[in-house]
């Protein structure tokens, strides 16, 4: 079944799996995992990338920028002003006007600050950024971010790095029914089946990092995530059979 490309503003991608670059034991393992994932978009935390450092010291020195689209993110920011400054820095350094916006509200839960996230989204949209915004799975917050001009709304499947999977598929479903921008699940994915669930719900993509980077074999897990993303997308496009309470014979005799 032929699929369409994923469009995010002026950008187009065939892969719907977005992969992060943190927590890997070595840069070599990271590069192998990125390759195995089939991802075209690689997220980089601007505050941790050592931009402007000596050659070889920056994370960006270990990513093939001709092969991957770099998605800078504002990880570690706890206010709208801090996130906006970080995004502007990424653009001024020539990384991208594509930005994954994170404005966290708490160091323990790493849940987003809904007020400052909305404020930062409005500012960055006015500044001409293509904003992919991390949020909770609250449908009201998601709708307000879309109305503020976000290119993509990215509800968390579960708390960042928790590996718990899609904890509230009902809220994700409501967001999908309510919003018109691409919905990309971000955070909490632990294994391949979590990715499949998100894609079967109808999400346009999945962004993950820890589930690959901290797996016992990150390269194999990256390939598993790739296949899960493709499988879940194909299943969604195919249209699953409805769930029924009682059995329905595959070869009913009365139909002969």
C-alpha positions as semicolon CSV with decimal commas, in nm:
position;residue;x (nm);y (nm);z (nm)
1;X;0,000;0,000;0,000
2;X;0,150;0,330;-0,111
3;X;0,186;0,594;0,159
4;X;0,227;0,970;0,139
5;X;0,528;1,157;0,272
6;X;0,519;1,322;0,613
7;X;0,499;1,700;0,565
8;X;0,615;1,935;0,840
9;X;0,602;2,286;0,704
10;X;0,844;2,305;0,411
11;X;1,006;1,974;0,509
12;X;0,910;1,631;0,375
13;X;1,016;1,291;0,510
14;X;0,960;0,929;0,417
15;X;1,056;0,786;0,755
16;X;0,814;0,856;1,040
17;X;1,057;0,758;1,314
18;X;1,245;1,044;1,481
19;X;1,547;0,940;1,688
20;X;1,745;1,119;1,958
21;X;2,117;1,127;2,025
22;X;2,149;1,122;2,403
23;X;2,260;0,852;2,651
24;X;2,459;0,632;2,409
25;X;2,773;0,473;2,549
26;X;2,984;0,581;2,251
27;X;2,945;0,791;1,938
28;X;3,014;0,482;1,726
29;X;2,718;0,296;1,879
30;X;2,505;0,603;1,827
31;X;2,596;0,622;1,459
32;X;2,520;0,252;1,404
33;X;2,186;0,286;1,579
34;X;2,090;0,593;1,377
35;X;2,166;0,401;1,058
36;X;1,967;0,097;1,170
37;X;1,666;0,310;1,265
38;X;1,615;0,433;0,911
39;X;1,533;0,774;1,055
40;X;1,577;1,086;0,846
41;X;1,536;1,326;1,140
42;X;1,780;1,325;1,430
43;X;1,716;1,532;1,742
44;X;2,000;1,713;1,916
45;X;1,975;1,896;2,248
46;X;2,120;2,241;2,177
47;X;2,230;2,295;2,536
48;X;2,429;1,968;2,535
49;X;2,575;1,975;2,186
50;X;2,889;2,175;2,275
51;X;2,829;2,401;1,977
52;X;3,138;2,600;1,889
53;X;3,377;2,363;2,065
54;X;3,693;2,211;1,922
55;X;3,655;1,984;1,616
56;X;3,543;1,637;1,721
57;X;3,411;1,753;2,058
58;X;3,065;1,854;1,942
59;X;2,791;1,595;1,905
60;X;2,717;1,744;1,563
61;X;3,065;1,640;1,446
62;X;2,953;1,277;1,471
63;X;2,633;1,312;1,266
64;X;2,626;1,306;0,887
65;X;2,443;1,631;0,819
66;X;2,418;1,549;0,449
67;X;2,223;1,236;0,535
68;X;2,008;1,348;0,827
69;X;1,793;1,651;0,898
70;X;1,898;1,786;1,236
71;X;1,610;1,870;1,467
72;X;1,750;2,089;1,746
73;X;1,554;2,075;2,068
74;X;1,528;2,292;2,375
75;X;1,568;2,007;2,625
76;X;1,658;2,128;2,973
77;X;1,474;2,460;2,944
78;X;1,235;2,555;3,224
79;X;1,093;2,885;3,099
80;X;0,961;3,027;2,775
81;X;1,238;3,288;2,760
82;X;1,509;3,024;2,805
83;X;1,358;2,802;2,535
84;X;1,325;3,089;2,289
85;X;1,688;3,193;2,344
86;X;1,800;2,834;2,286
87;X;1,601;2,808;1,962
88;X;1,741;3,138;1,838
89;X;2,094;3,016;1,916
90;X;2,037;2,700;1,710
91;X;1,922;2,903;1,413
92;X;2,200;3,159;1,443
93;X;2,454;2,873;1,446
94;X;2,306;2,756;1,116
95;X;2,159;2,433;1,246
96;X;1,794;2,475;1,147
97;X;1,477;2,680;1,170
98;X;1,307;2,351;1,252
99;X;1,279;2,327;1,631
100;X;1,150;2,075;1,881
101;X;1,019;2,290;2,163
102;X;1,037;2,164;2,520
103;X;0,955;2,382;2,820
104;X;0,963;2,168;3,131
105;X;0,780;2,247;3,451
106;X;0,936;2,007;3,700
107;X;1,276;1,840;3,735
108;X;1,139;1,517;3,882
109;X;0,858;1,441;3,639
110;X;0,992;1,633;3,337
111;X;0,634;1,719;3,252
112;X;0,582;2,023;3,030
113;X;0,485;2,364;3,167
114;X;0,160;2,428;2,976
115;X;0,161;2,807;3,021
116;X;0,522;2,869;2,919
117;X;0,502;2,608;2,641
118;X;0,215;2,801;2,484
119;X;0,396;3,132;2,532
120;X;0,716;3,001;2,370
121;X;0,519;2,848;2,081
122;X;0,355;3,181;2,002
123;X;0,690;3,362;2,011
124;X;0,878;3,111;1,795
125;X;0,600;3,096;1,536
126;X;0,621;3,477;1,506
127;X;0,999;3,441;1,467
128;X;0,947;3,215;1,165
129;X;1,034;2,878;1,318
130;X;0,877;2,548;1,219
131;X;0,770;2,446;1,570
132;X;0,724;2,085;1,678
133;X;0,604;2,117;2,035
134;X;0,625;1,866;2,319
135;X;0,318;1,862;2,541
136;X;0,118;1,642;2,774
137;X;-0,160;1,420;2,643
138;X;-0,421;1,682;2,741
139;X;-0,643;1,743;2,435
140;X;-0,722;2,102;2,540
141;X;-0,355;2,196;2,571
142;X;-0,286;2,028;2,238
143;X;-0,561;2,227;2,065
144;X;-0,431;2,556;2,202
145;X;-0,083;2,478;2,073
146;X;-0,222;2,407;1,728
147;X;-0,416;2,734;1,740
148;X;-0,091;2,912;1,835
149;X;0,063;2,798;1,506
150;X;0,255;2,483;1,596
151;X;0,344;2,278;1,287
152;X;0,319;1,954;1,486
153;X;0,189;1,875;1,832
154;X;0,384;1,603;2,015
155;X;0,196;1,453;2,312
156;X;0,390;1,236;2,554
157;X;0,306;0,868;2,554
158;X;0,447;0,848;2,908
159;X;0,698;1,047;3,117
160;X;1,031;1,113;2,944
161;X;1,268;0,816;2,966
162;X;1,020;0,603;3,162
163;X;0,974;0,332;2,897
164;X;0,610;0,286;3,002
165;X;0,468;0,310;2,652
166;X;0,136;0,470;2,558
167;X;-0,034;0,511;2,895
168;X;-0,345;0,693;2,776
169;X;-0,440;0,590;2,423
170;X;-0,786;0,740;2,471
171;X;-0,644;1,092;2,507
172;X;-0,417;1,038;2,208
173;X;-0,722;0,929;2,010
174;X;-0,913;1,243;2,111
175;X;-0,617;1,459;2,008
176;X;-0,605;1,284;1,672
177;X;-0,977;1,344;1,617
178;X;-0,962;1,707;1,731
179;X;-0,647;1,843;1,567
180;X;-0,554;1,877;1,201
181;X;-0,175;1,917;1,233
182;X;0,050;1,607;1,236
183;X;0,053;1,434;1,576
184;X;0,386;1,275;1,672
185;X;0,409;1,079;1,996
186;X;0,711;1,197;2,192
187;X;0,853;1,040;2,509
188;X;0,797;0,725;2,712
189;X;0,842;0,466;2,438
190;X;1,022;0,158;2,570
191;X;1,003;-0,108;2,302
192;X;0,883;-0,179;1,950
193;X;0,524;-0,262;2,043
194;X;0,484;0,088;2,193
195;X;0,573;0,239;1,858
196;X;0,327;0,013;1,681
197;X;0,046;0,116;1,917
198;X;0,110;0,484;1,849
199;X;0,115;0,435;1,474
200;X;-0,193;0,212;1,471
201;X;-0,382;0,486;1,654
202;X;-0,313;0,709;1,356
203;X;-0,020;0,918;1,474
204;X;0,196;1,060;1,198
205;X;0,518;0,960;1,370
206;X;0,703;0,869;1,688
207;X;1,003;1,039;1,847
208;X;1,216;0,838;2,089
209;X;1,562;0,820;2,237
210;X;1,603;0,627;2,562
211;X;1,427;0,314;2,434
212;X;1,707;0,268;2,182
213;X;2,006;0,425;2,355
214;X;1,971;0,228;2,680
215;X;1,865;-0,103;2,528
216;X;2,109;-0,391;2,583
217;X;2,170;-0,386;2,207
218;X;2,085;-0,037;2,079
219;X;2,149;-0,124;1,714
220;X;1,910;-0,419;1,714
221;X;1,650;-0,218;1,905
222;X;1,681;0,065;1,653
223;X;1,600;-0,176;1,373
224;X;1,308;-0,314;1,574
225;X;1,172;0,037;1,621
226;X;1,202;0,102;1,248
227;X;1,006;-0,211;1,158
228;X;0,746;-0,138;1,428
229;X;0,690;0,211;1,293
230;X;0,645;0,083;0,939
231;X;0,420;-0,204;1,054
232;X;0,198;0,018;1,267
233;X;0,161;0,273;0,989
234;X;0,068;0,004;0,737
235;X;-0,184;-0,148;0,977
236;X;-0,344;0,194;1,030
237;X;-0,372;0,255;0,658
238;X;-0,513;-0,095;0,603
239;X;-0,802;-0,051;0,846
240;X;-0,832;-0,308;1,122
241;X;-1,142;-0,523;1,170
242;X;-1,383;-0,407;1,441
243;X;-1,358;-0,569;1,784
244;X;-1,647;-0,801;1,869
245;X;-1,758;-0,963;2,190
246;X;-1,836;-1,302;2,035
247;X;-1,661;-1,531;1,790
248;X;-1,701;-1,499;1,416
249;X;-1,592;-1,808;1,222
250;X;-1,338;-1,751;0,947
251;X;-1,510;-2,014;0,731
252;X;-1,878;-2,015;0,835
253;X;-2,063;-2,322;0,700
254;X;-2,393;-2,137;0,665
255;X;-2,237;-1,907;0,401
256;X;-2,166;-2,197;0,165
